[in-house]
PDB file of C-alpha atoms in Angstrom:
ATOM      1  CA  PRO R 165      52.086 107.530 102.526  1.00  0.00           C
ATOM      2  CA  THR R 166      49.414 108.740 100.102  1.00  0.00           C
ATOM      3  CA  ALA R 167      50.539 108.469  96.486  1.00  0.00           C
ATOM      4  CA  GLN R 168      48.678 111.629  95.456  1.00  0.00           C
ATOM      5  CA  PRO R 169      47.163 114.364  97.599  1.00  0.00           C
ATOM      6  CA  SER R 170      43.406 114.650  97.656  1.00  0.00           C
ATOM      7  CA  PRO R 171      42.030 117.412  95.427  1.00  0.00           C
ATOM      8  CA  ARG R 172      39.886 118.804  98.238  1.00  0.00           C
ATOM      9  CA  PRO R 173      40.674 119.295 101.917  1.00  0.00           C
ATOM     10  CA  THR R 174      39.074 116.968 104.453  1.00  0.00           C
ATOM     11  CA  VAL R 175      36.036 118.504 106.137  1.00  0.00           C
ATOM     12  CA  GLU R 176      36.308 116.419 109.302  1.00  0.00           C
ATOM     13  CA  PRO R 177      39.588 115.825 111.147  1.00  0.00           C
ATOM     14  CA  THR R 178      41.277 112.409 111.156  1.00  0.00           C
ATOM     15  CA  PRO R 179      39.620 110.126 113.784  1.00  0.00           C
ATOM     16  CA  LEU R 180      42.938 108.533 114.830  1.00  0.00           C
ATOM     17  CA  PRO R 181      45.590 110.731 116.382  1.00  0.00           C
ATOM     18  CA  SER R 182      49.114 110.847 115.004  1.00  0.00           C
ATOM     19  CA  ALA R 183      51.959 109.085 116.786  1.00  0.00           C
ATOM     20  CA  GLN R 184      53.557 112.358 117.856  1.00  0.00           C
ATOM     21  CA  PRO R 185      51.685 115.439 119.091  1.00  0.00           C
ATOM     22  CA  THR R 186      51.780 118.567 116.934  1.00  0.00           C
ATOM     23  CA  PRO R 187      54.089 121.168 118.562  1.00  0.00           C
ATOM     24  CA  VAL R 188      51.785 124.026 117.534  1.00  0.00           C
ATOM     25  CA  PRO R 189      47.993 123.579 117.521  1.00  0.00           C
ATOM     26  CA  THR R 190      46.309 123.734 114.125  1.00  0.00           C
ATOM     27  CA  HIS R 191      43.812 126.496 113.487  1.00  0.00           C
ATOM     28  CA  PRO R 192      40.242 125.426 112.669  1.00  0.00           C
ATOM     29  CA  PRO R 193      40.172 124.267 109.010  1.00  0.00           C
ATOM     30  CA  THR R 194      38.074 126.103 106.452  1.00  0.00           C
ATOM     31  CA  ARG R 195      34.985 124.269 105.174  1.00  0.00           C
ATOM     32  CA  SER R 196      35.776 124.876 101.517  1.00  0.00           C
ATOM     33  CA  PRO R 197      39.049 125.290  99.644  1.00  0.00           C
ATOM     34  CA  THR R 198      40.197 128.603  98.237  1.00  0.00           C
ATOM     35  CA  PRO R 199      38.773 128.796  94.694  1.00  0.00           C
ATOM     36  CA  TRP R 200      41.888 130.448  93.245  1.00  0.00           C
ATOM     37  CA  PRO R 201      45.235 131.720  94.523  1.00  0.00           C
ATOM     38  CA  SER R 202      45.709 135.347  95.519  1.00  0.00           C
ATOM     39  CA  PRO R 203      46.762 137.530  92.613  1.00  0.00           C
ATOM     40  CA  ALA R 204      50.298 138.869  92.496  1.00  0.00           C
ATOM     41  CA  PRO R 205      50.686 142.263  94.234  1.00  0.00           C
ATOM     42  CA  THR R 206      50.790 145.237  91.936  1.00  0.00           C
ATOM     43  CA  GLU R 207      53.799 147.516  91.949  1.00  0.00           C
ATOM     44  CA  THR R 208      53.586 151.251  91.646  1.00  0.00           C
ATOM     45  CA  GLN R 209      55.372 152.199  88.490  1.00  0.00           C
ATOM     46  CA  ALA R 210      57.525 155.284  88.377  1.00  0.00           C
ATOM     47  CA  PRO R 211      56.270 158.016  86.054  1.00  0.00           C
ATOM     48  CA  SER R 212      57.462 157.634  82.508  1.00  0.00           C
ATOM     49  CA  THR R 213      60.195 160.060  81.505  1.00  0.00           C
ATOM     50  CA  SER R 214      58.742 160.178  78.002  1.00  0.00           C
ATOM     51  CA  SER R 215      55.357 161.478  79.159  1.00  0.00           C
ATOM     52  CA  CYS R 216      56.536 163.569  82.111  1.00  0.00           C
ATOM     53  CA  PRO R 217      60.269 164.302  82.420  1.00  0.00           C
ATOM     54  CA  TYR R 218      61.470 164.880  85.967  1.00  0.00           C
ATOM     55  CA  THR R 219      64.476 164.848  88.271  1.00  0.00           C
ATOM     56  CA  PHE R 220      64.467 162.952  91.566  1.00  0.00           C
ATOM     57  CA  MET R 221      65.079 165.098  94.631  1.00  0.00           C
ATOM     58  CA  ALA R 222      65.670 164.060  98.244  1.00  0.00           C
ATOM     59  CA  CYS R 223      66.105 165.864 101.553  1.00  0.00           C
ATOM     60  CA  GLY R 224      69.446 167.672 101.711  1.00  0.00           C
ATOM     61  CA  ASP R 225      69.928 167.791  97.929  1.00  0.00           C
ATOM     62  CA  SER R 226      71.333 170.835  96.142  1.00  0.00           C
ATOM     63  CA  ILE R 227      70.840 170.709  92.363  1.00  0.00           C
ATOM     64  CA  SER R 228      72.163 173.119  89.741  1.00  0.00           C
ATOM     65  CA  GLY R 229      70.950 173.273  86.158  1.00  0.00           C
ATOM     66  CA  THR R 230      69.346 175.432  83.510  1.00  0.00           C
ATOM     67  CA  THR R 231      65.892 175.936  82.046  1.00  0.00           C
ATOM     68  CA  ILE R 232      67.143 177.349  78.752  1.00  0.00           C
ATOM     69  CA  LYS R 233      65.267 175.451  76.046  1.00  0.00           C
ATOM     70  CA  PRO R 234      68.189 174.453  73.741  1.00  0.00           C
ATOM     71  CA  ALA R 235      69.998 172.949  76.730  1.00  0.00           C
ATOM     72  CA  CYS R 236      66.877 171.057  77.782  1.00  0.00           C
ATOM     73  CA  GLY R 237      66.494 169.133  74.515  1.00  0.00           C
ATOM     74  CA  GLN R 238      63.490 168.483  72.278  1.00  0.00           C
ATOM     75  CA  ARG R 239      61.765 166.291  74.897  1.00  0.00           C
ATOM     76  CA  GLY R 240      61.484 169.173  77.345  1.00  0.00           C
ATOM     77  CA  CYS R 241      63.292 170.281  80.468  1.00  0.00           C
ATOM     78  CA  GLU R 242      63.663 167.442  82.955  1.00  0.00           C
ATOM     79  CA  ALA R 243      65.062 170.013  85.373  1.00  0.00           C
ATOM     80  CA  ASN R 244      61.754 171.897  85.319  1.00  0.00           C
ATOM     81  CA  ASN R 245      60.020 169.110  87.302  1.00  0.00           C
ATOM     82  CA  PHE R 246      61.276 167.566  90.536  1.00  0.00           C
ATOM     83  CA  LEU R 247      59.826 164.415  92.097  1.00  0.00           C
ATOM     84  CA  VAL R 248      59.993 164.003  95.890  1.00  0.00           C
ATOM     85  CA  ASN R 249      58.912 160.795  97.649  1.00  0.00           C
ATOM     86  CA  VAL R 250      57.725 161.179 101.257  1.00  0.00           C
ATOM     87  CA  PHE R 251      57.785 158.076 103.492  1.00  0.00           C
ATOM     88  CA  GLU R 252      56.888 159.769 106.792  1.00  0.00           C
ATOM     89  CA  PRO R 253      55.237 163.082 107.743  1.00  0.00           C
ATOM     90  CA  THR R 254      57.783 165.731 106.796  1.00  0.00           C
ATOM     91  CA  SER R 255      58.006 169.497 106.368  1.00  0.00           C
ATOM     92  CA  LEU R 256      59.538 170.347 102.973  1.00  0.00           C
ATOM     93  CA  PHE R 257      61.513 173.557 102.385  1.00  0.00           C
ATOM     94  CA  PHE R 258      62.384 174.348  98.734  1.00  0.00           C
ATOM     95  CA  SER R 259      64.526 177.356  97.859  1.00  0.00           C
ATOM     96  CA  THR R 260      66.187 178.912  94.815  1.00  0.00           C
ATOM     97  CA  CYS R 261      67.472 181.911  96.797  1.00  0.00           C
ATOM     98  CA  TYR R 262      71.109 181.470  95.771  1.00  0.00           C
ATOM     99  CA  ALA R 263      73.654 183.275  93.633  1.00  0.00           C
ATOM    100  CA  GLY R 264      73.504 180.389  91.170  1.00  0.00           C
ATOM    101  CA  THR R 265      69.921 181.336  90.200  1.00  0.00           C
ATOM    102  CA  LYS R 266      70.215 183.863  87.356  1.00  0.00           C
ATOM    103  CA  PHE R 267      66.517 184.606  86.744  1.00  0.00           C
ATOM    104  CA  GLU R 268      63.383 185.354  88.766  1.00  0.00           C
ATOM    105  CA  SER R 269      62.121 181.845  89.468  1.00  0.00           C
ATOM    106  CA  LYS R 270      58.739 180.568  90.594  1.00  0.00           C
ATOM    107  CA  LEU R 271      58.054 177.334  92.526  1.00  0.00           C
ATOM    108  CA  THR R 272      54.778 175.388  92.509  1.00  0.00           C
ATOM    109  CA  LEU R 273      54.082 172.123  94.356  1.00  0.00           C
ATOM    110  CA  LEU R 274      51.535 169.722  92.819  1.00  0.00           C
ATOM    111  CA  ASP R 275      50.107 166.310  93.654  1.00  0.00           C
ATOM    112  CA  ARG R 276      51.123 164.737  90.322  1.00  0.00           C
ATOM    113  CA  CYS R 277      52.954 165.456  87.094  1.00  0.00           C
ATOM    114  CA  PRO R 278      52.446 169.132  86.182  1.00  0.00           C
ATOM    115  CA  ALA R 279      51.759 168.148  82.548  1.00  0.00           C
ATOM    116  CA  MET R 280      48.638 166.160  83.536  1.00  0.00           C
ATOM    117  CA  ALA R 281      45.296 167.911  83.159  1.00  0.00           C
ATOM    118  CA  ASP R 282      43.999 166.783  86.579  1.00  0.00           C
ATOM    119  CA  ALA R 283      47.111 167.906  88.508  1.00  0.00           C
ATOM    120  CA  GLN R 284      46.164 169.972  91.554  1.00  0.00           C
ATOM    121  CA  VAL R 285      48.282 172.747  93.033  1.00  0.00           C
ATOM    122  CA  LEU R 286      49.107 172.037  96.690  1.00  0.00           C
ATOM    123  CA  GLN R 287      51.231 175.074  97.487  1.00  0.00           C
ATOM    124  CA  ASP R 288      52.596 178.155  95.715  1.00  0.00           C
ATOM    125  CA  GLN R 289      55.839 179.825  96.706  1.00  0.00           C
ATOM    126  CA  ASP R 290      55.808 182.325  99.544  1.00  0.00           C
ATOM    127  CA  PRO R 291      55.006 185.804  98.155  1.00  0.00           C
ATOM    128  CA  GLN R 292      56.931 187.476 101.002  1.00  0.00           C
ATOM    129  CA  PHE R 293      60.235 186.501  99.391  1.00  0.00           C
ATOM    130  CA  PHE R 294      61.792 188.054  96.290  1.00  0.00           C
ATOM    131  CA  CYS R 295      63.135 184.644  95.291  1.00  0.00           C
ATOM    132  CA  GLY R 296      61.759 181.143  95.047  1.00  0.00           C
ATOM    133  CA  TYR R 297      60.906 179.830  98.542  1.00  0.00           C
ATOM    134  CA  LEU R 298      58.212 177.249  99.282  1.00  0.00           C
ATOM    135  CA  ARG R 299      57.320 175.441 102.515  1.00  0.00           C
ATOM    136  CA  PHE R 300      54.844 172.579 102.728  1.00  0.00           C
ATOM    137  CA  ASP R 301      53.846 170.115 105.476  1.00  0.00           C
ATOM    138  CA  ALA R 302      53.643 166.766 103.707  1.00  0.00           C
ATOM    139  CA  ILE R 303      51.388 164.836 106.091  1.00  0.00           C
ATOM    140  CA  PRO R 304      49.993 162.280 103.585  1.00  0.00           C
ATOM    141  CA  LEU R 305      52.690 159.894 102.408  1.00  0.00           C
ATOM    142  CA  GLY R 306      53.392 159.579  98.705  1.00  0.00           C
ATOM    143  CA  SER R 307      54.921 161.512  95.813  1.00  0.00           C
ATOM    144  CA  TYR R 308      55.003 165.291  95.412  1.00  0.00           C
ATOM    145  CA  TRP R 309      55.920 167.224  92.272  1.00  0.00           C
ATOM    146  CA  LEU R 310      57.692 170.558  92.228  1.00  0.00           C
ATOM    147  CA  LYS R 311      57.617 172.715  89.098  1.00  0.00           C
ATOM    148  CA  LEU R 312      60.364 175.280  88.562  1.00  0.00           C
ATOM    149  CA  ASP R 313      59.497 178.032  86.118  1.00  0.00           C
ATOM    150  CA  GLY R 314      60.012 181.731  85.535  1.00  0.00           C
ATOM    151  CA  VAL R 315      57.743 184.351  87.061  1.00  0.00           C
ATOM    152  CA  ASP R 316      57.093 185.791  83.610  1.00  0.00           C
ATOM    153  CA  GLU R 317      56.343 183.636  80.599  1.00  0.00           C
ATOM    154  CA  GLY R 318      59.491 182.825  78.642  1.00  0.00           C
ATOM    155  CA  GLU R 319      61.817 183.797  81.488  1.00  0.00           C
ATOM    156  CA  GLU R 320      64.586 181.204  81.807  1.00  0.00           C
ATOM    157  CA  GLY R 321      68.182 180.783  82.903  1.00  0.00           C
ATOM    158  CA  ASP R 322      70.514 178.932  85.248  1.00  0.00           C
ATOM    159  CA  TYR R 323      69.320 177.933  88.705  1.00  0.00           C
ATOM    160  CA  GLN R 324      70.350 176.365  92.002  1.00  0.00           C
ATOM    161  CA  ILE R 325      67.637 174.703  94.088  1.00  0.00           C
ATOM    162  CA  THR R 326      67.826 172.973  97.478  1.00  0.00           C
ATOM    163  CA  LEU R 327      65.480 170.860  99.583  1.00  0.00           C
ATOM    164  CA  GLU R 328      65.660 170.818 103.374  1.00  0.00           C
ATOM    165  CA  CYS R 329      63.395 168.697 105.583  1.00  0.00           C
ATOM    166  CA  THR R 330      62.281 168.621 109.205  1.00  0.00           C
ATOM    167  CA  PRO R 331      60.426 165.608 110.597  1.00  0.00           C
ATOM    168  CA  SER R 332      56.984 165.273 112.133  1.00  0.00           C
ATOM    169  CA  PRO R 333      55.007 168.455 111.513  1.00  0.00           C
ATOM    170  CA  SER R 334      51.794 168.854 113.535  1.00  0.00           C
ATOM    171  CA  PRO R 335      49.045 166.784 111.856  1.00  0.00           C
ATOM    172  CA  GLN R 336      46.311 168.977 113.338  1.00  0.00           C
ATOM    173  CA  PRO R 337      46.229 172.746 113.938  1.00  0.00           C
ATOM    174  CA  THR R 338      46.432 174.001 117.509  1.00  0.00           C
ATOM    175  CA  PRO R 339      43.035 174.698 119.110  1.00  0.00           C
ATOM    176  CA  LEU R 340      43.888 178.293 120.052  1.00  0.00           C
ATOM    177  CA  PRO R 341      45.994 180.772 118.086  1.00  0.00           C
ATOM    178  CA  THR R 342      49.069 182.415 119.557  1.00  0.00           C
ATOM    179  CA  ALA R 343      48.116 185.554 121.466  1.00  0.00           C
ATOM    180  CA  GLN R 344      51.015 187.567 120.082  1.00  0.00           C
ATOM    181  CA  PRO R 345      53.718 185.935 117.963  1.00  0.00           C
ATOM    182  CA  SER R 346      57.332 186.694 118.747  1.00  0.00           C
ATOM    183  CA  PRO R 347      59.199 188.745 116.102  1.00  0.00           C
ATOM    184  CA  LEU R 348      61.989 186.146 115.864  1.00  0.00           C
ATOM    185  CA  PRO R 349      61.929 182.377 116.343  1.00  0.00           C
ATOM    186  CA  THR R 350      63.306 180.946 119.574  1.00  0.00           C
ATOM    187  CA  ALA R 351      66.837 179.615 119.128  1.00  0.00           C
ATOM    188  CA  GLN R 352      66.382 176.813 121.665  1.00  0.00           C
ATOM    189  CA  PRO R 353      63.191 175.783 123.487  1.00  0.00           C
ATOM    190  CA  THR R 354      62.984 176.190 127.268  1.00  0.00           C
ATOM    191  CA  PRO R 355      64.023 172.858 128.835  1.00  0.00           C
ATOM    192  CA  VAL R 356      61.883 173.238 131.979  1.00  0.00           C
ATOM    193  CA  PRO R 357      58.964 175.680 132.307  1.00  0.00           C
ATOM    194  CA  THR R 358      58.914 178.072 135.242  1.00  0.00           C
ATOM    195  CA  ALA R 359      56.615 177.182 138.132  1.00  0.00           C
ATOM    196  CA  LEU R 360      55.027 180.637 138.437  1.00  0.00           C
ATOM    197  CA  PRO R 361      54.746 183.535 136.004  1.00  0.00           C
ATOM    198  CA  THR R 362      56.950 186.591 136.379  1.00  0.00           C
ATOM    199  CA  LEU R 363      55.246 189.319 138.421  1.00  0.00           C
ATOM    200  CA  LEU R 364      56.976 192.240 136.727  1.00  0.00           C
ATOM    201  CA  PRO R 365      58.885 192.118 133.441  1.00  0.00           C
ATOM    202  CA  SER R 366      62.559 193.006 133.508  1.00  0.00           C
ATOM    203  CA  PRO R 367      63.527 196.261 131.725  1.00  0.00           C
ATOM    204  CA  LEU R 368      66.209 194.516 129.654  1.00  0.00           C
ATOM    205  CA  PRO R 369      66.409 190.976 128.313  1.00  0.00           C
ATOM    206  CA  THR R 370      68.538 188.496 130.243  1.00  0.00           C
ATOM    207  CA  ALA R 371      71.861 187.765 128.544  1.00  0.00           C
ATOM    208  CA  LEU R 372      71.795 184.100 129.588  1.00  0.00           C
ATOM    209  CA  PRO R 373      68.485 182.717 130.879  1.00  0.00           C
ATOM    210  CA  SER R 374      68.513 180.436 133.893  1.00  0.00           C
ATOM    211  CA  ILE R 375      67.796 176.754 133.306  1.00  0.00           C
ATOM    212  CA  MET R 376      65.788 176.283 136.516  1.00  0.00           C
ATOM    213  CA  PRO R 377      63.559 178.844 138.242  1.00  0.00           C
ATOM    214  CA  THR R 378      64.730 180.356 141.552  1.00  0.00           C
ATOM    215  CA  PRO R 379      62.940 178.497 144.388  1.00  0.00           C
ATOM    216  CA  LEU R 380      62.800 181.567 146.712  1.00  0.00           C
ATOM    217  CA  PRO R 381      62.892 185.301 145.974  1.00  0.00           C
ATOM    218  CA  THR R 382      66.035 187.304 146.765  1.00  0.00           C
ATOM    219  CA  LEU R 383      66.050 188.996 150.210  1.00  0.00           C
ATOM    220  CA  PRO R 384      66.213 192.812 150.364  1.00  0.00           C
ATOM    221  CA  PRO R 385      69.800 194.105 150.065  1.00  0.00           C
ATOM    222  CA  SER R 386      71.570 195.404 153.190  1.00  0.00           C
ATOM    223  CA  GLN R 387      71.695 199.173 153.684  1.00  0.00           C
ATOM    224  CA  ILE R 388      75.413 199.267 154.623  1.00  0.00           C
ATOM    225  CA  PRO R 389      78.031 197.432 152.622  1.00  0.00           C
ATOM    226  CA  THR R 390      80.082 194.794 154.371  1.00  0.00           C
ATOM    227  CA  PRO R 391      83.587 196.134 155.252  1.00  0.00           C
ATOM    228  CA  PRO R 392      86.513 194.230 153.801  1.00  0.00           C
ATOM    229  CA  PRO R 393      88.122 191.683 156.139  1.00  0.00           C
ATOM    230  CA  THR R 394      91.378 192.510 157.950  1.00  0.00           C
ATOM    231  CA  PRO R 395      94.209 191.446 155.644  1.00  0.00           C
ATOM    232  CA  GLN R 396      96.827 191.170 158.455  1.00  0.00           C
ATOM    233  CA  PRO R 397      96.801 191.270 162.283  1.00  0.00           C
ATOM    234  CA  SER R 398      97.182 194.686 163.852  1.00  0.00           C
ATOM    235  CA  PRO R 399     100.766 195.687 164.801  1.00  0.00           C
ATOM    236  CA  LEU R 400      99.716 197.066 168.249  1.00  0.00           C
ATOM    237  CA  PRO R 401      98.468 194.994 171.176  1.00  0.00           C
ATOM    238  CA  THR R 402      94.957 195.320 172.488  1.00  0.00           C
ATOM    239  CA  LYS R 403      94.670 198.265 174.911  1.00  0.00           C
ATOM    240  CA  ARG R 404      92.065 196.681 177.115  1.00  0.00           C
ATOM    241  CA  PRO R 405      91.927 193.109 178.349  1.00  0.00           C
ATOM    242  CA  SER R 406      89.203 190.800 177.276  1.00  0.00           C
ATOM    243  CA  PRO R 407      86.121 190.955 179.547  1.00  0.00           C
ATOM    244  CA  LEU R 408      86.036 187.156 179.738  1.00  0.00           C
ATOM    245  CA  PRO R 409      88.920 184.791 180.519  1.00  0.00           C
ATOM    246  CA  THR R 410      90.312 182.616 177.792  1.00  0.00           C
ATOM    247  CA  ALA R 411      88.467 179.324 177.634  1.00  0.00           C
ATOM    248  CA  GLN R 412      91.628 177.370 176.872  1.00  0.00           C
ATOM    249  CA  PRO R 413      95.141 178.227 178.102  1.00  0.00           C
ATOM    250  CA  THR R 414      98.001 178.744 175.687  1.00  0.00           C
ATOM    251  CA  PRO R 415      99.237 175.286 174.688  1.00  0.00           C
ATOM    252  CA  LEU R 416     102.873 176.365 174.398  1.00  0.00           C
ATOM    253  CA  PRO R 417     104.836 178.739 176.690  1.00  0.00           C
ATOM    254  CA  THR R 418     106.140 181.979 175.298  1.00  0.00           C
ATOM    255  CA  ALA R 419     109.531 181.866 173.638  1.00  0.00           C
ATOM    256  CA  LEU R 420     110.906 184.871 175.616  1.00  0.00           C
ATOM    257  CA  PRO R 421     110.523 185.763 179.324  1.00  0.00           C
ATOM    258  CA  THR R 422     108.468 188.720 180.421  1.00  0.00           C
ATOM    259  CA  LEU R 423     110.545 191.908 180.304  1.00  0.00           C
ATOM    260  CA  ARG R 424     108.759 193.626 183.182  1.00  0.00           C
ATOM    261  CA  PRO R 425     107.071 192.135 186.186  1.00  0.00           C
ATOM    262  CA  SER R 426     103.379 192.393 186.594  1.00  0.00           C
ATOM    263  CA  PRO R 427     102.225 195.486 188.508  1.00  0.00           C
ATOM    264  CA  VAL R 428      99.998 193.321 190.711  1.00  0.00           C
ATOM    265  CA  PRO R 429     101.444 190.288 192.511  1.00  0.00           C
ATOM    266  CA  THR R 430     100.072 186.877 191.761  1.00  0.00           C
ATOM    267  CA  PRO R 431      97.413 186.031 194.367  1.00  0.00           C
ATOM    268  CA  ALA R 432      98.490 182.393 194.515  1.00  0.00           C
ATOM    269  CA  PRO R 433     101.969 180.906 193.812  1.00  0.00           C
ATOM    270  CA  SER R 434     102.505 178.652 190.835  1.00  0.00           C
ATOM    271  CA  SER R 435     102.311 174.962 191.527  1.00  0.00           C
ATOM    272  CA  GLN R 436     105.300 174.335 189.206  1.00  0.00           C
ATOM    273  CA  PRO R 437     108.602 176.248 189.022  1.00  0.00           C
ATOM    274  CA  THR R 438     109.141 178.650 186.178  1.00  0.00           C
ATOM    275  CA  PRO R 439     111.211 176.940 183.457  1.00  0.00           C
ATOM    276  CA  LEU R 440     113.182 180.115 182.660  1.00  0.00           C
ATOM    277  CA  PRO R 441     114.691 182.659 185.150  1.00  0.00           C
TER     278      PRO R 441
END
């Protein structure tokens, strides 16, 4: 074997083949060697707690704390800033609407540490609520910063904040707006859409909707209700004989003989004798 490897790769392949074939074919060699190795990959450093204090927050967390300055320390309130890392498109729901929040709070979502001069506001809390509530569709992956503060300057106190998440918000808006939004959200989506639209709306909402549409419309109701069936056979015999003879004779003879003879004689005698007198 070669005592030392050559400093440069061979431009042309070896003219003589090796004794054993290579199990996997070699890719075409490069004409010149790599001048230097690839640099080591850089790692994203977490924000420094000395320059920007924060508290990590994840989906499903419920955090209680205080923004009162003496309790926060000289370095500042870590609880004022919350850092959320998003690894897939997610809808974020922040809320301080709990009994543990003792002051009128305000929530602001930013793209970086709120103390940085170039931090941009991504979303303010919803003004329709009288407490801190903020919803944001985090489509780009990365870190998001939430700042918890009082509505008025100097307002502070105890708080309770939660973060709930739902996956995969729509990356693009729908092409057409909703004609008329429903007043309340649907509890469960319709599993199978109906084949045809309803011709006339029902006067009252259905208590339990059907899972599948009716294939055919209901026939008109009958004008006369169906009488109830006879619960028991009638106690009196039929007054008139049947207009047609019985298709099948009685399989078993009667248990008792006839009390009275027939008013009309039998036109033809029986082929067998009567078993009882």
